[in-house]
Amino acid sequence: MKLFFNKLLAVVIGIAAGSMAKMSVEKIGQIVFDWPVGENAQDPTVVEAFIRDTSFLALVFVAIAWAFGSWLGALFTGLVAKSNGILLAMIVGTFFMSI
């Protein structure tokens, strides 16, 4: 039973660490590629124009954030787990890349 809780804790810690890493990288992207001042984010034409006019790196930044979060979450899971670390790390990585 103790081993089960260790595995569960490893997965929870991995998901938490990966989520925090993903949110941090996304926040950096929001700071670097800021929304234009005075524009209404609820207007679909404004959003379409922003996406069309923004740089490619701004669009790829989100994918980079998710990949980094997945990697870091899997790393933390593998480090915390006492057994089956690779399997649990793959579960966490798959979780991030599937949502």
mmCIF file of C-alpha atoms in Angstrom:
data_model
loop_
_atom_site.group_PDB
_atom_site.id
_atom_site.type_symbol
_atom_site.label_atom_id
_atom_site.label_comp_id
_atom_site.label_asym_id
_atom_site.label_seq_id
_atom_site.Cartn_x
_atom_site.Cartn_y
_atom_site.Cartn_z
ATOM 1 C CA MET A 1 0.000 0.000 0.000
ATOM 2 C CA LYS A 2 2.880 2.358 0.764
ATOM 3 C CA LEU A 3 4.315 1.782 -2.717
ATOM 4 C CA PHE A 4 0.948 2.646 -4.287
ATOM 5 C CA PHE A 5 0.825 5.977 -2.458
ATOM 6 C CA ASN A 6 4.419 6.708 -3.469
ATOM 7 C CA LYS A 7 3.506 6.155 -7.122
ATOM 8 C CA LEU A 8 0.363 8.250 -6.773
ATOM 9 C CA LEU A 9 2.319 11.029 -5.065
ATOM 10 C CA ALA A 10 4.956 10.903 -7.820
ATOM 11 C CA VAL A 11 2.298 11.356 -10.502
ATOM 12 C CA VAL A 12 0.577 14.189 -8.611
ATOM 13 C CA ILE A 13 3.887 15.980 -8.021
ATOM 14 C CA GLY A 14 4.814 15.509 -11.672
ATOM 15 C CA ILE A 15 1.517 16.945 -12.892
ATOM 16 C CA ALA A 16 1.783 19.875 -10.463
ATOM 17 C CA ALA A 17 5.400 20.630 -11.420
ATOM 18 C CA GLY A 18 4.643 20.330 -15.120
ATOM 19 C CA SER A 19 1.601 22.586 -14.818
ATOM 20 C CA MET A 20 3.581 25.251 -12.989
ATOM 21 C CA ALA A 21 6.366 25.074 -15.577
ATOM 22 C CA LYS A 22 3.870 25.307 -18.445
ATOM 23 C CA MET A 23 2.105 28.278 -16.897
ATOM 24 C CA SER A 24 5.428 30.032 -16.229
ATOM 25 C CA VAL A 25 6.601 29.664 -19.824
ATOM 26 C CA GLU A 26 3.200 30.779 -21.126
ATOM 27 C CA LYS A 27 3.337 33.821 -18.831
ATOM 28 C CA ILE A 28 6.760 34.715 -20.209
ATOM 29 C CA GLY A 29 5.266 34.468 -23.688
ATOM 30 C CA GLN A 30 2.430 36.777 -22.683
ATOM 31 C CA ILE A 31 4.930 39.304 -21.352
ATOM 32 C CA VAL A 32 7.120 39.158 -24.461
ATOM 33 C CA PHE A 33 4.236 39.129 -26.961
ATOM 34 C CA ASP A 34 1.752 41.401 -25.206
ATOM 35 C CA TRP A 35 -1.810 42.002 -26.336
ATOM 36 C CA PRO A 36 -2.241 45.431 -27.995
ATOM 37 C CA VAL A 37 -3.405 48.096 -25.528
ATOM 38 C CA GLY A 38 -6.999 49.190 -26.011
ATOM 39 C CA GLU A 39 -8.028 46.208 -28.138
ATOM 40 C CA ASN A 40 -11.094 44.140 -27.236
ATOM 41 C CA ALA A 41 -10.118 40.476 -26.802
ATOM 42 C CA GLN A 42 -13.788 39.449 -27.116
ATOM 43 C CA ASP A 43 -14.045 40.681 -30.721
ATOM 44 C CA PRO A 44 -13.308 37.791 -33.137
ATOM 45 C CA THR A 45 -12.026 40.081 -35.886
ATOM 46 C CA VAL A 46 -9.500 41.677 -33.508
ATOM 47 C CA VAL A 47 -8.318 38.249 -32.336
ATOM 48 C CA GLU A 48 -8.023 37.055 -35.943
ATOM 49 C CA ALA A 49 -5.989 40.129 -36.888
ATOM 50 C CA PHE A 50 -3.721 39.669 -33.831
ATOM 51 C CA ILE A 51 -3.043 36.032 -34.713
ATOM 52 C CA ARG A 52 -2.425 36.901 -38.358
ATOM 53 C CA ASP A 53 -0.049 39.797 -37.554
ATOM 54 C CA THR A 54 1.892 38.294 -34.653
ATOM 55 C CA SER A 55 5.244 36.607 -35.144
ATOM 56 C CA PHE A 56 5.640 32.877 -35.663
ATOM 57 C CA LEU A 57 7.578 32.555 -32.408
ATOM 58 C CA ALA A 58 4.601 33.881 -30.449
ATOM 59 C CA LEU A 59 2.433 31.103 -31.845
ATOM 60 C CA VAL A 60 5.073 28.436 -31.256
ATOM 61 C CA PHE A 61 5.682 29.678 -27.700
ATOM 62 C CA VAL A 62 2.548 27.896 -26.496
ATOM 63 C CA ALA A 63 3.671 24.568 -27.969
ATOM 64 C CA ILE A 64 7.100 25.059 -26.408
ATOM 65 C CA ALA A 65 5.444 25.711 -23.037
ATOM 66 C CA TRP A 66 3.396 22.514 -23.227
ATOM 67 C CA ALA A 67 6.386 20.421 -24.303
ATOM 68 C CA PHE A 68 8.552 21.860 -21.513
ATOM 69 C CA GLY A 69 5.799 21.257 -18.945
ATOM 70 C CA SER A 70 5.443 17.697 -20.137
ATOM 71 C CA TRP A 71 9.169 17.083 -19.939
ATOM 72 C CA LEU A 72 9.588 18.657 -16.501
ATOM 73 C CA GLY A 73 6.548 16.850 -15.105
ATOM 74 C CA ALA A 74 7.894 13.532 -16.364
ATOM 75 C CA LEU A 75 11.320 14.315 -14.903
ATOM 76 C CA PHE A 76 9.891 15.091 -11.461
ATOM 77 C CA THR A 77 7.723 11.976 -11.563
ATOM 78 C CA GLY A 78 10.685 9.795 -12.436
ATOM 79 C CA LEU A 79 12.763 11.306 -9.646
ATOM 80 C CA VAL A 80 10.081 10.933 -6.958
ATOM 81 C CA ALA A 81 8.931 7.418 -7.880
ATOM 82 C CA LYS A 82 10.765 4.617 -6.107
ATOM 83 C CA SER A 83 9.851 2.031 -8.744
ATOM 84 C CA ASN A 84 8.475 2.109 -12.285
ATOM 85 C CA GLY A 85 9.753 5.662 -12.663
ATOM 86 C CA ILE A 86 9.968 5.485 -16.443
ATOM 87 C CA LEU A 87 6.437 4.124 -16.813
ATOM 88 C CA LEU A 88 4.993 6.760 -14.489
ATOM 89 C CA ALA A 89 6.980 9.494 -16.239
ATOM 90 C CA MET A 90 5.542 8.347 -19.573
ATOM 91 C CA ILE A 91 2.043 8.475 -18.077
ATOM 92 C CA VAL A 92 2.558 12.076 -16.958
ATOM 93 C CA GLY A 93 4.123 13.062 -20.282
ATOM 94 C CA THR A 94 1.246 11.461 -22.179
ATOM 95 C CA PHE A 95 -1.236 13.243 -19.931
ATOM 96 C CA PHE A 96 0.264 16.624 -20.780
ATOM 97 C CA MET A 97 0.548 15.993 -24.475
ATOM 98 C CA SER A 98 -3.040 14.708 -24.715
ATOM 99 C CA ILE A 99 -4.890 17.548 -22.967
#
